GROMACS .gro file of C-alpha atoms in nm:
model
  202
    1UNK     CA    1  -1.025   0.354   1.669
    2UNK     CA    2  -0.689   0.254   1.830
    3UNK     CA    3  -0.775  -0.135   1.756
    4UNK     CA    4  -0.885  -0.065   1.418
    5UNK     CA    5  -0.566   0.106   1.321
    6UNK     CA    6  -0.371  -0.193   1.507
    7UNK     CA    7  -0.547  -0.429   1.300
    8UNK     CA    8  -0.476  -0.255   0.959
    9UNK     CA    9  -0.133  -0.224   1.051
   10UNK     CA   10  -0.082  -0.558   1.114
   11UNK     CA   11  -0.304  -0.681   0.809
   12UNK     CA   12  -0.087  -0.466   0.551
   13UNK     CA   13   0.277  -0.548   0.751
   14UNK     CA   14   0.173  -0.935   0.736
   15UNK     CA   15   0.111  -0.891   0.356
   16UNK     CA   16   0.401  -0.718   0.267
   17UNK     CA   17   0.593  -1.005   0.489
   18UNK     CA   18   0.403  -1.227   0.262
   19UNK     CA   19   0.512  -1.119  -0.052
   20UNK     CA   20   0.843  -1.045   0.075
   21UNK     CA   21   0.854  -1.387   0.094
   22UNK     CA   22   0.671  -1.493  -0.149
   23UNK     CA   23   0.940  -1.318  -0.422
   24UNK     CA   24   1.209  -1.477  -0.257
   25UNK     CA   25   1.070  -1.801  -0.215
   26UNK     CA   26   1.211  -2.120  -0.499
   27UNK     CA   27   0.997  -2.066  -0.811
   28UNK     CA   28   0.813  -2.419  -0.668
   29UNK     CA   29   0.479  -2.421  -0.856
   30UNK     CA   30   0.428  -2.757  -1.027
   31UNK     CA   31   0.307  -3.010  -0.662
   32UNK     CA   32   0.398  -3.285  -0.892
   33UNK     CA   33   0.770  -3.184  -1.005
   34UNK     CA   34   0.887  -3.349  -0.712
   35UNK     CA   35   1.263  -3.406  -0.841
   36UNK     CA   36   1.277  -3.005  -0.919
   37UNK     CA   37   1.125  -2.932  -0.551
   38UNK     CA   38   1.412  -3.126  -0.391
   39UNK     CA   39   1.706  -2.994  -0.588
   40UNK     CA   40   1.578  -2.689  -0.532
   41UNK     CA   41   1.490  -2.675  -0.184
   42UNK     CA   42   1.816  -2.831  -0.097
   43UNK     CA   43   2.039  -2.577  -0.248
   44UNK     CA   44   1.797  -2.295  -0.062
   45UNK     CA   45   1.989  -2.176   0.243
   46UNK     CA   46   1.676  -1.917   0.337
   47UNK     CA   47   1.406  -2.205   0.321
   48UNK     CA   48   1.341  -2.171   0.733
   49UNK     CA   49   1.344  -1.801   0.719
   50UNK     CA   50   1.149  -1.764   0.417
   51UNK     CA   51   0.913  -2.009   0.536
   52UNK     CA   52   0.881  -1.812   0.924
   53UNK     CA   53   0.840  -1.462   0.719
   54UNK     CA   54   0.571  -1.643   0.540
   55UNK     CA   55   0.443  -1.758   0.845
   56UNK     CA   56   0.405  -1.440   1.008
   57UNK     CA   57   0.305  -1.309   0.700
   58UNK     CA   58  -0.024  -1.496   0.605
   59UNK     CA   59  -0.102  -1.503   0.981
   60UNK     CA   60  -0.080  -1.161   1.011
   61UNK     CA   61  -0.273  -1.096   0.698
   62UNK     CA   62  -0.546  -1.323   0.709
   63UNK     CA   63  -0.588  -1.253   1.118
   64UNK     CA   64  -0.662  -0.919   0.967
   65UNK     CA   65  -0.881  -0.982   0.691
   66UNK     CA   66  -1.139  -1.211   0.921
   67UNK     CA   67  -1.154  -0.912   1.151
   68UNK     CA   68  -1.217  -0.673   0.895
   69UNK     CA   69  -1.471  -0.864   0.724
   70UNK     CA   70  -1.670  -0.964   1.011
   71UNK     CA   71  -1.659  -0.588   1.181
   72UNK     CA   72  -1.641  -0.361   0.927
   73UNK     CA   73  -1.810  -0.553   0.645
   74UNK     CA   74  -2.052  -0.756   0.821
   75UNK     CA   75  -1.950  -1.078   0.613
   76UNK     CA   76  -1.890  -1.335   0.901
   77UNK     CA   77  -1.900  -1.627   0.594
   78UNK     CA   78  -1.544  -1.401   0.427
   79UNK     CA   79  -1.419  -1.398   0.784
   80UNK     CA   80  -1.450  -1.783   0.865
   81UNK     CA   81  -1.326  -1.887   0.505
   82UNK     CA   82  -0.937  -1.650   0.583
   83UNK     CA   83  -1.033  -1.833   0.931
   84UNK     CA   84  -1.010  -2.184   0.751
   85UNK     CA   85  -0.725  -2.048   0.488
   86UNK     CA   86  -0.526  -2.007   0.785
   87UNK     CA   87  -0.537  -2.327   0.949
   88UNK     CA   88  -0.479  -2.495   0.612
   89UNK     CA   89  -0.167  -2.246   0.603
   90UNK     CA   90  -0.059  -2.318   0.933
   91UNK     CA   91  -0.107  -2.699   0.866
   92UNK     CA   92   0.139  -2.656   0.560
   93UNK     CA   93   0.424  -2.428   0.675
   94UNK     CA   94   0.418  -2.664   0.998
   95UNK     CA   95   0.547  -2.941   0.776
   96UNK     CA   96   0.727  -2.730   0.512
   97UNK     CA   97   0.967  -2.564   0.836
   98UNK     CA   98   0.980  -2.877   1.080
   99UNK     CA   99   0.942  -3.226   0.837
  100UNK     CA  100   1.066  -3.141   0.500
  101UNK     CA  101   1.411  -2.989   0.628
  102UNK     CA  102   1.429  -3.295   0.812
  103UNK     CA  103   1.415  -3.534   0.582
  104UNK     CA  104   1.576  -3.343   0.298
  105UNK     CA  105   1.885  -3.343   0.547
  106UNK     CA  106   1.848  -3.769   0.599
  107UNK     CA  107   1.858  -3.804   0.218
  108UNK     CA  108   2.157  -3.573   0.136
  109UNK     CA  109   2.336  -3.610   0.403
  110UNK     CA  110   2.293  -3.963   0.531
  111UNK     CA  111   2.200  -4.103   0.185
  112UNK     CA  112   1.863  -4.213   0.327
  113UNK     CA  113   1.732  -4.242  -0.030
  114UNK     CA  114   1.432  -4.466   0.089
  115UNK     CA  115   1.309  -4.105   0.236
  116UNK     CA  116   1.280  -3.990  -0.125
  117UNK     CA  117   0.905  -4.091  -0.169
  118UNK     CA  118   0.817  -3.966   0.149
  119UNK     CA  119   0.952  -3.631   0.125
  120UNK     CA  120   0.802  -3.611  -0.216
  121UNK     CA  121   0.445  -3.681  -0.098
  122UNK     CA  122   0.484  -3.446   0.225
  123UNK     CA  123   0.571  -3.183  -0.103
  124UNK     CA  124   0.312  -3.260  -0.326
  125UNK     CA  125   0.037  -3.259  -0.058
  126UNK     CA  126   0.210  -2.921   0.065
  127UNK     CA  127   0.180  -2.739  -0.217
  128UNK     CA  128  -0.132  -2.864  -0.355
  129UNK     CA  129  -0.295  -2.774  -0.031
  130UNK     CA  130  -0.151  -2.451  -0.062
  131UNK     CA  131  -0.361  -2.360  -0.374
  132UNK     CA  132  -0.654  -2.503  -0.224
  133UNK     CA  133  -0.597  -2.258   0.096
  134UNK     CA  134  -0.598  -1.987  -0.186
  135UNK     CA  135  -0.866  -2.086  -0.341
  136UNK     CA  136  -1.082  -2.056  -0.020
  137UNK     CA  137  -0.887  -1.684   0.030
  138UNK     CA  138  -1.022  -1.580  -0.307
  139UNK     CA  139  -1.393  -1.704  -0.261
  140UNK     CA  140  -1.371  -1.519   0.055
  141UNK     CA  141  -1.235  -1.219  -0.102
  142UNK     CA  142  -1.545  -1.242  -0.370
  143UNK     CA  143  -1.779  -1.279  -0.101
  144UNK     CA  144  -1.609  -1.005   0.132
  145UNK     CA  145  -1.671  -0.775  -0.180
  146UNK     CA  146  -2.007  -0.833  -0.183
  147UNK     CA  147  -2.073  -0.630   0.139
  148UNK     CA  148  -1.828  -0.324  -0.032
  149UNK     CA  149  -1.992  -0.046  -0.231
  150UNK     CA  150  -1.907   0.156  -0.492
  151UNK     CA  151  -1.631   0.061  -0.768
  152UNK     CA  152  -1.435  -0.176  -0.461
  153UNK     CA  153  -1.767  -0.413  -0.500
  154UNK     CA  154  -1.682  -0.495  -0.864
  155UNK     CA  155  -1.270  -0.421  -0.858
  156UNK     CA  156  -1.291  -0.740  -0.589
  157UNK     CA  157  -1.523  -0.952  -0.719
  158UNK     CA  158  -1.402  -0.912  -1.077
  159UNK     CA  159  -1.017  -0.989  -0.933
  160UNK     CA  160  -1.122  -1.248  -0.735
  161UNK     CA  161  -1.238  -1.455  -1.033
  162UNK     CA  162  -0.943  -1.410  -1.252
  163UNK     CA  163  -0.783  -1.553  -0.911
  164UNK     CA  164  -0.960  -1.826  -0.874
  165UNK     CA  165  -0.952  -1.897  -1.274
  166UNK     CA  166  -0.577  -1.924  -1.183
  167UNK     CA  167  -0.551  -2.127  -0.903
  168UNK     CA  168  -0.750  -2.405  -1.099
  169UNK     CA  169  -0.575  -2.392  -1.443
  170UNK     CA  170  -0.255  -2.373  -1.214
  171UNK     CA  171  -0.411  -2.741  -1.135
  172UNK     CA  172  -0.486  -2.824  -1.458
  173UNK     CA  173  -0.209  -2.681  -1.631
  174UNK     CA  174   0.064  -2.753  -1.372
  175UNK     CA  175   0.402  -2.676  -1.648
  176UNK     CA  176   0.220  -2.281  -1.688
  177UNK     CA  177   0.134  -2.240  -1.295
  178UNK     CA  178   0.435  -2.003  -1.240
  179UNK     CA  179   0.322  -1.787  -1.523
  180UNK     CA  180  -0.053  -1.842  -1.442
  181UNK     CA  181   0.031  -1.729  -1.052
  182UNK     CA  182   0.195  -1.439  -1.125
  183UNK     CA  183  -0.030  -1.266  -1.385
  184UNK     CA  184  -0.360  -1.373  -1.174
  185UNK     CA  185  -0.271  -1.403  -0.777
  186UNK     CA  186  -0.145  -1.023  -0.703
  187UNK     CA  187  -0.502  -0.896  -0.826
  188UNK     CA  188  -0.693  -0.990  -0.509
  189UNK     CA  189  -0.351  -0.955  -0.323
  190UNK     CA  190  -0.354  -0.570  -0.420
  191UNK     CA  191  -0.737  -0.541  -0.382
  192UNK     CA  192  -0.733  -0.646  -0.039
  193UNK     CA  193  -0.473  -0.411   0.086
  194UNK     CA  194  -0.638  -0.126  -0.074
  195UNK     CA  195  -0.942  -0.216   0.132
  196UNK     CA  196  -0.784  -0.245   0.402
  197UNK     CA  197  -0.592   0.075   0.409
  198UNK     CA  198  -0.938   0.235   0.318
  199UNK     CA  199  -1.112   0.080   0.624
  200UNK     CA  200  -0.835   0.204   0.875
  201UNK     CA  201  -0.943   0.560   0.782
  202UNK     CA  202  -1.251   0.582   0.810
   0.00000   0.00000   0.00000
């Protein structure tokens, strides 16, 4: 029982990190707007912080999640797709807090244009991979609701779709991915903590 409840609080504090974060994060949702990315991650004095909240955040959340699935839900595939999710994650924010600083600071600062490509790849691949981390967190969310009864089975499968209709017209679409994020991504987001908060009283 005590574990449990340490595991749900630290799944619903790491998502409430994460979209703590996430709100104050640069409206950066178009990988290929490279020239927007770098004005605006260069007049961003939170990027490091927002990026270590974010950190702590998804880890936190999707350390949860694989626990919850595999224990409570019995759906070990759910559990090793946040599993995967989170080392794509931890790939990204490695770069985004210890490389893209970096060379942002070269360019500006030491007029190191020839950097410009470079940090505009590191970007694109950054955020791209992001979506494709959230893609695998929503088909793990469909098939973590799978093992749920009742209404939860269909709220979560039914959210995670819409979800992962988003991510890929977010792809597809890139100028409407801010608008596409927002209306589809907090779905699953609020599903999940609901399930959560259920599981911790049982």
């Amino acid at each position: 029982m005590k574990k449990r409840t340490f595991v749900a609080t630290m799944t619903i504090t790491g998502a409430l990190l994460l979209g703590t974060a996430t709100v104050f994060h640069p409206p950066l949702s178009n990988p290929w707007n490279v020239t927007f990315a770098m004005n605006e991650v260069a007049h961003d004095s939170f990027w490091r912080l927002d990026h270590v909240v974010f950190l702590v955040g998804i880890f936190g959340w999707l350390t949860g999640l694989a626990y919850f699935a595999d224990t409570e839900y019995n759906s070990r595939d759910a559990a090793r797709l946040f599993a995967v999710a989170l080392a794509v994650w931890s790939l990204v924010l490695a770069a985004e807090l210890a490389v893209l600083p970096q060379i942002l600071h070269e360019i500006v600062l030491q007029d190191a244009t020839g950097l410009q490509p470079i940090w505009g790849i590191l970007f694109t691949w950054g955020l791209f991979s992001g979506y494709l981390a959230m893609l695998i967190v929503y088909v793990g969310f469909f098939l973590l609701s799978v093992s749920v009864k009742g209404w939860m089975s269909r709220a979560g499968m039914i959210s995670s779709i819409i979800a992962i209709a988003g991510a890929v017209l977010s792809l597809c679409f890139p100028e409407r991915s801010l608008w596409l994020q927002v209306t589809t991504a907090p779905l699953p987001y609020l599903w999940s903590l609901w399930l959560i908060l259920r599981a911790s009283f049982r």
